[in-house]
Amino acid sequence: MPQPSLVTHDLTVRFGGHVAVDAVSCAFTPGELTAIVGPNGAGKTTYFNLISGQIRATAGRVELLGQDITRLPVSARTEAGLGRAFQLTNLFPRLTVLENVRLVVQARARRGFNLWTMAQGHRDLIDQAEQVLERVRLTHLANQTVAALSHGDQRKLEVAAMIALKPRVFMFDEPTAGMSVEEAPVILDLIAGIKADAQATVLLVEHKMDVIRSLADRIIVLHNGALVADGPPAEVMASDVVQEAYLGKELTDV
Amino acid sequence: MMRLLSGDAPRSRVLALLLALILLALAFAPFLFPGSRSLETAARICVVIVLVASYDLLLGYGGIVSFAHTMFFGMGAYGVAIAADRMGPGYDALALGALAGLIAAGIVALLVALLSLRVRAIFFAMITLAIASAVAVLVSQLSAYTGGEDGMNLRIPRELTPAFRMGEVFGLRITGKILNYYLVFTGCLALFLVMLRIVNSPFGRVMLAIRENAFRAEAIGYRVVVYRAVATCLSAMIAALAGSLFAIWLRYVGPSTTLGMELMMDILLIVVIGGMGTMYGAVVGTAIFVLAQNYLKELMGGLSEATSALPLIPDLLSPDRWLLWLGVLFILSVYFFPTGIVGRLRGTR
Ligand SMILES: Nc1ncnc2c1ncn2[C@@H]1O[C@H](COP(=O)(O)OP(=O)(O)OP(=O)(O)O)[C@@H](O)[C@H]1O
Ligand SMILES: [Mg+2]
């Protein structure tokens, strides 16, 4: 059994009186794709926010690769090996597709404080960015601004940015949300490709059952902020607690 | 050439032409436009270009709204003035004063940045406003060092004053004033090229990213507060150097020429007119704005007289109304060129 790469210990956040994430303890290991499910408002995105640092925990700890990252700022967590794609598209809208990826590659290479060279001169960074675009088949749009892209291509670009970042732990928050039935499989193929790397730990928030069935090695269920089930997909999906949490509504085949 | 411009091509024929025109006009100003008034205008354009460009570094690239920019400009100016006052008229005093102003500006900018870059943008803007006002009050109170409201006259090396003569070139008598102009021109050109270099560096790209979406910049691994602090310091230090050059040129510093809110407003207007986040906007915007500021009054006086036979129009064109027309020009330019002159020329919306 490999060492877990990401662990949360009693991770909790309270907004006023409302406990959005309630003492969630969970470990994630490399080579495993964990689907995180739960009804709307269950706290899935908030759980992600606590792990990647957009929100500070009220209590509990987050450990990444053995390091306590609970108090680190977002950028330091990214440097430490965390990569996050957001539920709502989050890119640099007026920059080009290539620049969006190049910035990620540049961050990873830690050249952001280079003040005295031309960004254009860092050929290796541009090459790497172009390779990633090639891999996700966005090369033909490289010089378009992001704002001019279709929603589907924007989501694809977000996955491209994750690939460029090469984190140890990938966090996807409904990566196919709002995509058409034809577009979604491309994203899922890319995630399957990421999962193929035995070093990668993947967390995936997803509502669509067919997606979970084809990708997930494990499912955890959040309900009212608490972790209520954890196990292999078939087992968890059959359990009463899941049926109850979803009231048989959302966890259906699409 | 492209290396000198750090690969940042004007990307518009009209813009390239305008820039070349402004550069040539400034480079040969003493020969093309003889007379002390036009030389004053040319020197002022040089200095304000750097001041505005350094503000663009902050606002246009960093998305940081600050009202303390003239304070840093003033630090450079007062640094030189105080050093010259204490040490006598030597180049060492000028250099040391400029260095002191530069360092002071860097440190104060860092403190301001650390103090307030964590708060929301609107609070940051207000904090800078408060600090700038406090410093302006301090300068007028500490008259023993700063000359108070009256400001102070600088004694600078004789070679930089009109009293110095050194023969003729192309029929123009070369005085120390002209040497002084070329000191200002060269200094400003160098500072501008340095800034062009910074905005086209990997660091400059991060600043653009932060302006676009700070949340995302942080998420992909850029420590936003640190980048903003560095940008604030750089911008302040360049403004301070511009201030030093301005003090040497004017041989005078005073609260109104260097620290005033009016100057701050001019900077804001020029950045917007020229085009934020372009650097070249500072050049075009400043040239137009300073020329308008200096010559609009006369133009209007002339027009007012020429139309004196007509009703109402001469009143509207009276030189006293020049600020009104400047305002109208500003509103029109923002309305028709929301991305500034440079943005418009480059064809971006
Ligand atoms: N910053 C915040 N302040 C106050 N309440 C919040 C905040 N963020 C989230 N919440 C609340 O926490 C709860 C969990 O929200 P969260 O977005 O994590 O749900 P989710 O599981 O991602 O739902 P969905 O499937 O709709 O994306 C919700 O009730 C939400 O209103
Ligand atoms: Mg969510």
Short mmCIF file of N, CA and C in Angstrom, two decimals, chain A residues 49 54 73-76 78-79 82 84-86 90-95 99-100 102-108 111-120 122 125 157-158 161-162 165, chain B residues 2-8 193-195 197-224 226-227 230 234 339 349:
data_model
loop_
_atom_site.label_atom_id
_atom_site.label_comp_id
_atom_site.label_asym_id
_atom_site.label_seq_id
_atom_site.Cartn_x
_atom_site.Cartn_y
_atom_site.Cartn_z
N ASN A 49 -11.93 23.83 -1.26
CA ASN A 49 -11.39 25.14 -0.90
C ASN A 49 -10.51 25.07 0.35
N GLN A 54 -8.20 28.30 -0.41
CA GLN A 54 -8.99 29.51 -0.64
C GLN A 54 -9.76 29.90 0.62
N PRO A 73 -0.41 29.78 2.38
CA PRO A 73 -1.24 30.46 1.38
C PRO A 73 -1.43 29.58 0.15
N VAL A 74 -2.42 29.92 -0.66
CA VAL A 74 -2.79 29.12 -1.82
C VAL A 74 -1.58 28.82 -2.71
N SER A 75 -0.80 29.87 -3.04
CA SER A 75 0.29 29.68 -3.99
C SER A 75 1.34 28.70 -3.44
N ALA A 76 1.55 28.74 -2.12
CA ALA A 76 2.54 27.83 -1.53
C ALA A 76 2.05 26.39 -1.61
N THR A 78 0.18 25.24 -3.98
CA THR A 78 0.38 24.85 -5.37
C THR A 78 1.83 24.46 -5.59
N GLU A 79 2.74 25.26 -5.06
CA GLU A 79 4.16 24.95 -5.19
C GLU A 79 4.48 23.61 -4.54
N LEU A 82 -0.04 20.78 -5.22
CA LEU A 82 -1.49 20.68 -5.32
C LEU A 82 -1.94 21.38 -6.60
N ARG A 84 -5.51 22.55 -8.79
CA ARG A 84 -6.95 22.63 -8.63
C ARG A 84 -7.59 23.21 -9.89
N ALA A 85 -8.62 22.55 -10.38
CA ALA A 85 -9.44 23.11 -11.45
C ALA A 85 -10.79 23.43 -10.83
N PHE A 86 -11.36 24.56 -11.23
CA PHE A 86 -12.51 25.08 -10.50
C PHE A 86 -13.84 24.72 -11.15
N ASN A 90 -12.35 29.41 -14.59
CA ASN A 90 -11.50 30.39 -13.94
C ASN A 90 -10.18 30.45 -14.70
N LEU A 91 -10.11 31.41 -15.64
CA LEU A 91 -8.92 31.54 -16.48
C LEU A 91 -8.56 33.01 -16.60
N PHE A 92 -7.57 33.32 -17.44
CA PHE A 92 -7.25 34.72 -17.71
C PHE A 92 -7.95 35.09 -19.03
N PRO A 93 -9.14 35.67 -18.95
CA PRO A 93 -10.00 35.77 -20.14
C PRO A 93 -9.40 36.59 -21.29
N ARG A 94 -8.65 37.64 -20.97
CA ARG A 94 -8.17 38.48 -22.08
C ARG A 94 -6.77 38.11 -22.56
N LEU A 95 -6.20 37.07 -21.97
CA LEU A 95 -4.91 36.59 -22.47
C LEU A 95 -5.15 35.45 -23.45
N GLU A 99 -0.79 31.80 -23.74
CA GLU A 99 -0.26 32.52 -22.58
C GLU A 99 -0.84 31.95 -21.29
N ASN A 100 -2.10 31.53 -21.33
CA ASN A 100 -2.71 30.92 -20.15
C ASN A 100 -1.92 29.69 -19.69
N ARG A 102 1.27 28.99 -20.77
CA ARG A 102 2.67 29.40 -20.55
C ARG A 102 2.87 29.94 -19.14
N LEU A 103 1.89 30.69 -18.64
CA LEU A 103 1.99 31.23 -17.29
C LEU A 103 2.08 30.12 -16.25
N VAL A 104 1.36 29.05 -16.50
CA VAL A 104 1.40 27.91 -15.58
C VAL A 104 2.79 27.26 -15.62
N VAL A 105 3.29 27.07 -16.83
CA VAL A 105 4.61 26.47 -16.99
C VAL A 105 5.67 27.36 -16.33
N GLN A 106 5.52 28.66 -16.52
CA GLN A 106 6.46 29.62 -15.93
C GLN A 106 6.41 29.57 -14.40
N ALA A 107 5.20 29.42 -13.86
CA ALA A 107 5.07 29.35 -12.40
C ALA A 107 5.78 28.10 -11.89
N ARG A 108 5.56 27.02 -12.61
CA ARG A 108 6.17 25.75 -12.21
C ARG A 108 7.69 25.82 -12.27
N ARG A 111 10.06 31.07 -12.52
CA ARG A 111 10.82 32.16 -13.16
C ARG A 111 10.05 33.47 -13.08
N GLY A 112 9.05 33.53 -12.24
CA GLY A 112 8.20 34.73 -12.17
C GLY A 112 8.93 35.98 -11.73
N PHE A 113 10.00 35.83 -10.98
CA PHE A 113 10.69 37.03 -10.50
C PHE A 113 11.83 37.43 -11.41
N ASN A 114 11.85 36.84 -12.59
CA ASN A 114 12.85 37.22 -13.57
C ASN A 114 12.41 38.53 -14.22
N LEU A 115 13.12 39.62 -13.87
CA LEU A 115 12.70 40.95 -14.30
C LEU A 115 13.45 41.45 -15.52
N TRP A 116 14.56 40.80 -15.84
CA TRP A 116 15.48 41.44 -16.77
C TRP A 116 15.66 40.67 -18.07
N THR A 117 14.82 39.65 -18.30
CA THR A 117 14.90 38.96 -19.58
C THR A 117 13.55 39.10 -20.25
N MET A 118 13.53 38.85 -21.56
CA MET A 118 12.25 38.91 -22.25
C MET A 118 11.51 37.59 -22.06
N ALA A 119 10.24 37.69 -21.74
CA ALA A 119 9.44 36.47 -21.58
C ALA A 119 9.48 35.66 -22.88
N GLN A 120 9.48 36.38 -24.01
CA GLN A 120 9.53 35.72 -25.32
C GLN A 120 10.80 34.89 -25.49
N HIS A 122 12.24 33.01 -23.30
CA HIS A 122 12.24 31.73 -22.57
C HIS A 122 11.56 30.68 -23.45
N LEU A 125 9.92 27.41 -22.07
CA LEU A 125 8.59 27.50 -21.45
C LEU A 125 7.50 27.50 -22.52
N LEU A 157 -9.24 23.91 -21.68
CA LEU A 157 -8.04 24.68 -21.36
C LEU A 157 -7.71 24.58 -19.87
N GLU A 158 -8.75 24.51 -19.04
CA GLU A 158 -8.50 24.37 -17.61
C GLU A 158 -7.81 23.04 -17.32
N ALA A 161 -4.27 23.38 -18.33
CA ALA A 161 -3.48 24.08 -17.32
C ALA A 161 -3.06 23.13 -16.21
N MET A 162 -3.96 22.21 -15.85
CA MET A 162 -3.64 21.22 -14.81
C MET A 162 -2.53 20.29 -15.28
N LEU A 165 0.68 22.07 -15.07
CA LEU A 165 1.13 22.29 -13.69
C LEU A 165 1.79 21.05 -13.11
N MET B 2 14.54 45.97 -31.78
CA MET B 2 13.54 45.23 -31.01
C MET B 2 14.09 44.83 -29.64
N ARG B 3 15.38 44.59 -29.61
CA ARG B 3 15.99 44.25 -28.31
C ARG B 3 15.87 45.41 -27.35
N LEU B 4 16.11 46.61 -27.89
CA LEU B 4 16.04 47.82 -27.07
C LEU B 4 14.62 48.01 -26.55
N LEU B 5 13.66 47.66 -27.40
CA LEU B 5 12.25 47.79 -27.00
C LEU B 5 11.76 46.55 -26.27
N SER B 6 12.69 45.63 -25.97
CA SER B 6 12.33 44.39 -25.27
C SER B 6 11.26 43.61 -26.04
N GLY B 7 11.33 43.67 -27.37
CA GLY B 7 10.40 42.88 -28.17
C GLY B 7 8.99 43.41 -28.18
N ASP B 8 8.78 44.60 -27.59
CA ASP B 8 7.43 45.15 -27.50
C ASP B 8 7.20 46.09 -28.67
N LEU B 193 13.13 52.74 -21.11
CA LEU B 193 13.52 51.45 -21.69
C LEU B 193 13.62 50.36 -20.61
N VAL B 194 14.06 50.77 -19.43
CA VAL B 194 14.10 49.81 -18.32
C VAL B 194 12.69 49.30 -18.01
N MET B 195 11.74 50.23 -17.98
CA MET B 195 10.36 49.81 -17.67
C MET B 195 9.79 48.92 -18.77
N ARG B 197 11.41 46.94 -20.48
CA ARG B 197 12.05 45.66 -20.26
C ARG B 197 11.30 44.89 -19.16
N ILE B 198 11.00 45.60 -18.09
CA ILE B 198 10.33 44.94 -16.96
C ILE B 198 8.95 44.41 -17.37
N VAL B 199 8.18 45.22 -18.10
CA VAL B 199 6.83 44.76 -18.40
C VAL B 199 6.82 43.61 -19.41
N ASN B 200 7.90 43.45 -20.15
CA ASN B 200 7.95 42.33 -21.11
C ASN B 200 8.72 41.14 -20.58
N SER B 201 9.10 41.19 -19.32
CA SER B 201 9.82 40.08 -18.70
C SER B 201 8.81 39.07 -18.17
N PRO B 202 9.28 37.91 -17.74
CA PRO B 202 8.36 36.98 -17.07
C PRO B 202 7.62 37.64 -15.92
N PHE B 203 8.29 38.53 -15.19
CA PHE B 203 7.64 39.24 -14.10
C PHE B 203 6.47 40.09 -14.62
N GLY B 204 6.72 40.80 -15.72
CA GLY B 204 5.67 41.63 -16.31
C GLY B 204 4.46 40.80 -16.70
N ARG B 205 4.71 39.59 -17.21
CA ARG B 205 3.60 38.71 -17.59
C ARG B 205 2.79 38.31 -16.36
N VAL B 206 3.49 38.07 -15.26
CA VAL B 206 2.76 37.71 -14.03
C VAL B 206 1.89 38.89 -13.60
N MET B 207 2.44 40.10 -13.72
CA MET B 207 1.64 41.26 -13.31
C MET B 207 0.37 41.38 -14.17
N LEU B 208 0.51 41.15 -15.46
CA LEU B 208 -0.67 41.17 -16.33
C LEU B 208 -1.67 40.11 -15.90
N ALA B 209 -1.14 38.94 -15.56
CA ALA B 209 -2.01 37.85 -15.13
C ALA B 209 -2.74 38.24 -13.85
N ILE B 210 -2.05 38.88 -12.94
CA ILE B 210 -2.66 39.29 -11.68
C ILE B 210 -3.75 40.32 -11.93
N ARG B 211 -3.47 41.25 -12.84
CA ARG B 211 -4.49 42.25 -13.15
C ARG B 211 -5.74 41.57 -13.73
N GLU B 212 -5.51 40.57 -14.57
CA GLU B 212 -6.61 39.85 -15.21
C GLU B 212 -7.43 39.06 -14.21
N ASN B 213 -6.75 38.31 -13.34
CA ASN B 213 -7.46 37.41 -12.45
C ASN B 213 -6.50 37.00 -11.32
N ALA B 214 -6.49 37.80 -10.27
CA ALA B 214 -5.54 37.59 -9.17
C ALA B 214 -5.78 36.24 -8.49
N PHE B 215 -7.05 35.87 -8.39
CA PHE B 215 -7.42 34.61 -7.76
C PHE B 215 -6.75 33.44 -8.48
N ARG B 216 -6.80 33.48 -9.80
CA ARG B 216 -6.20 32.40 -10.58
C ARG B 216 -4.67 32.46 -10.51
N ALA B 217 -4.12 33.66 -10.60
CA ALA B 217 -2.66 33.79 -10.53
C ALA B 217 -2.14 33.13 -9.25
N GLU B 218 -2.84 33.38 -8.15
CA GLU B 218 -2.45 32.76 -6.88
C GLU B 218 -2.60 31.24 -6.97
N ALA B 219 -3.69 30.79 -7.57
CA ALA B 219 -3.96 29.35 -7.62
C ALA B 219 -2.93 28.59 -8.46
N ILE B 220 -2.34 29.24 -9.47
CA ILE B 220 -1.34 28.51 -10.25
C ILE B 220 0.06 28.68 -9.67
N GLY B 221 0.15 29.36 -8.53
CA GLY B 221 1.43 29.34 -7.81
C GLY B 221 2.18 30.66 -7.70
N TYR B 222 1.54 31.77 -8.10
CA TYR B 222 2.21 33.06 -7.94
C TYR B 222 1.73 33.72 -6.64
N ARG B 223 2.66 34.08 -5.78
CA ARG B 223 2.30 34.72 -4.52
C ARG B 223 1.93 36.17 -4.81
N VAL B 224 0.63 36.43 -4.91
CA VAL B 224 0.16 37.71 -5.43
C VAL B 224 0.64 38.89 -4.58
N VAL B 226 3.26 39.28 -2.85
CA VAL B 226 4.69 39.57 -3.04
C VAL B 226 4.92 40.25 -4.39
N TYR B 227 4.27 39.74 -5.42
CA TYR B 227 4.42 40.37 -6.74
C TYR B 227 3.94 41.81 -6.72
N VAL B 230 6.48 43.96 -4.94
CA VAL B 230 7.66 44.24 -5.79
C VAL B 230 7.31 45.30 -6.83
N LEU B 234 9.16 48.90 -7.26
CA LEU B 234 9.80 49.28 -8.52
C LEU B 234 9.22 50.58 -9.05
N THR B 339 -10.07 52.21 -24.33
CA THR B 339 -8.80 51.56 -24.03
C THR B 339 -7.63 52.51 -24.28
N ARG B 349 -10.41 46.48 -28.51
CA ARG B 349 -11.58 47.19 -28.06
C ARG B 349 -11.42 47.76 -26.68
#
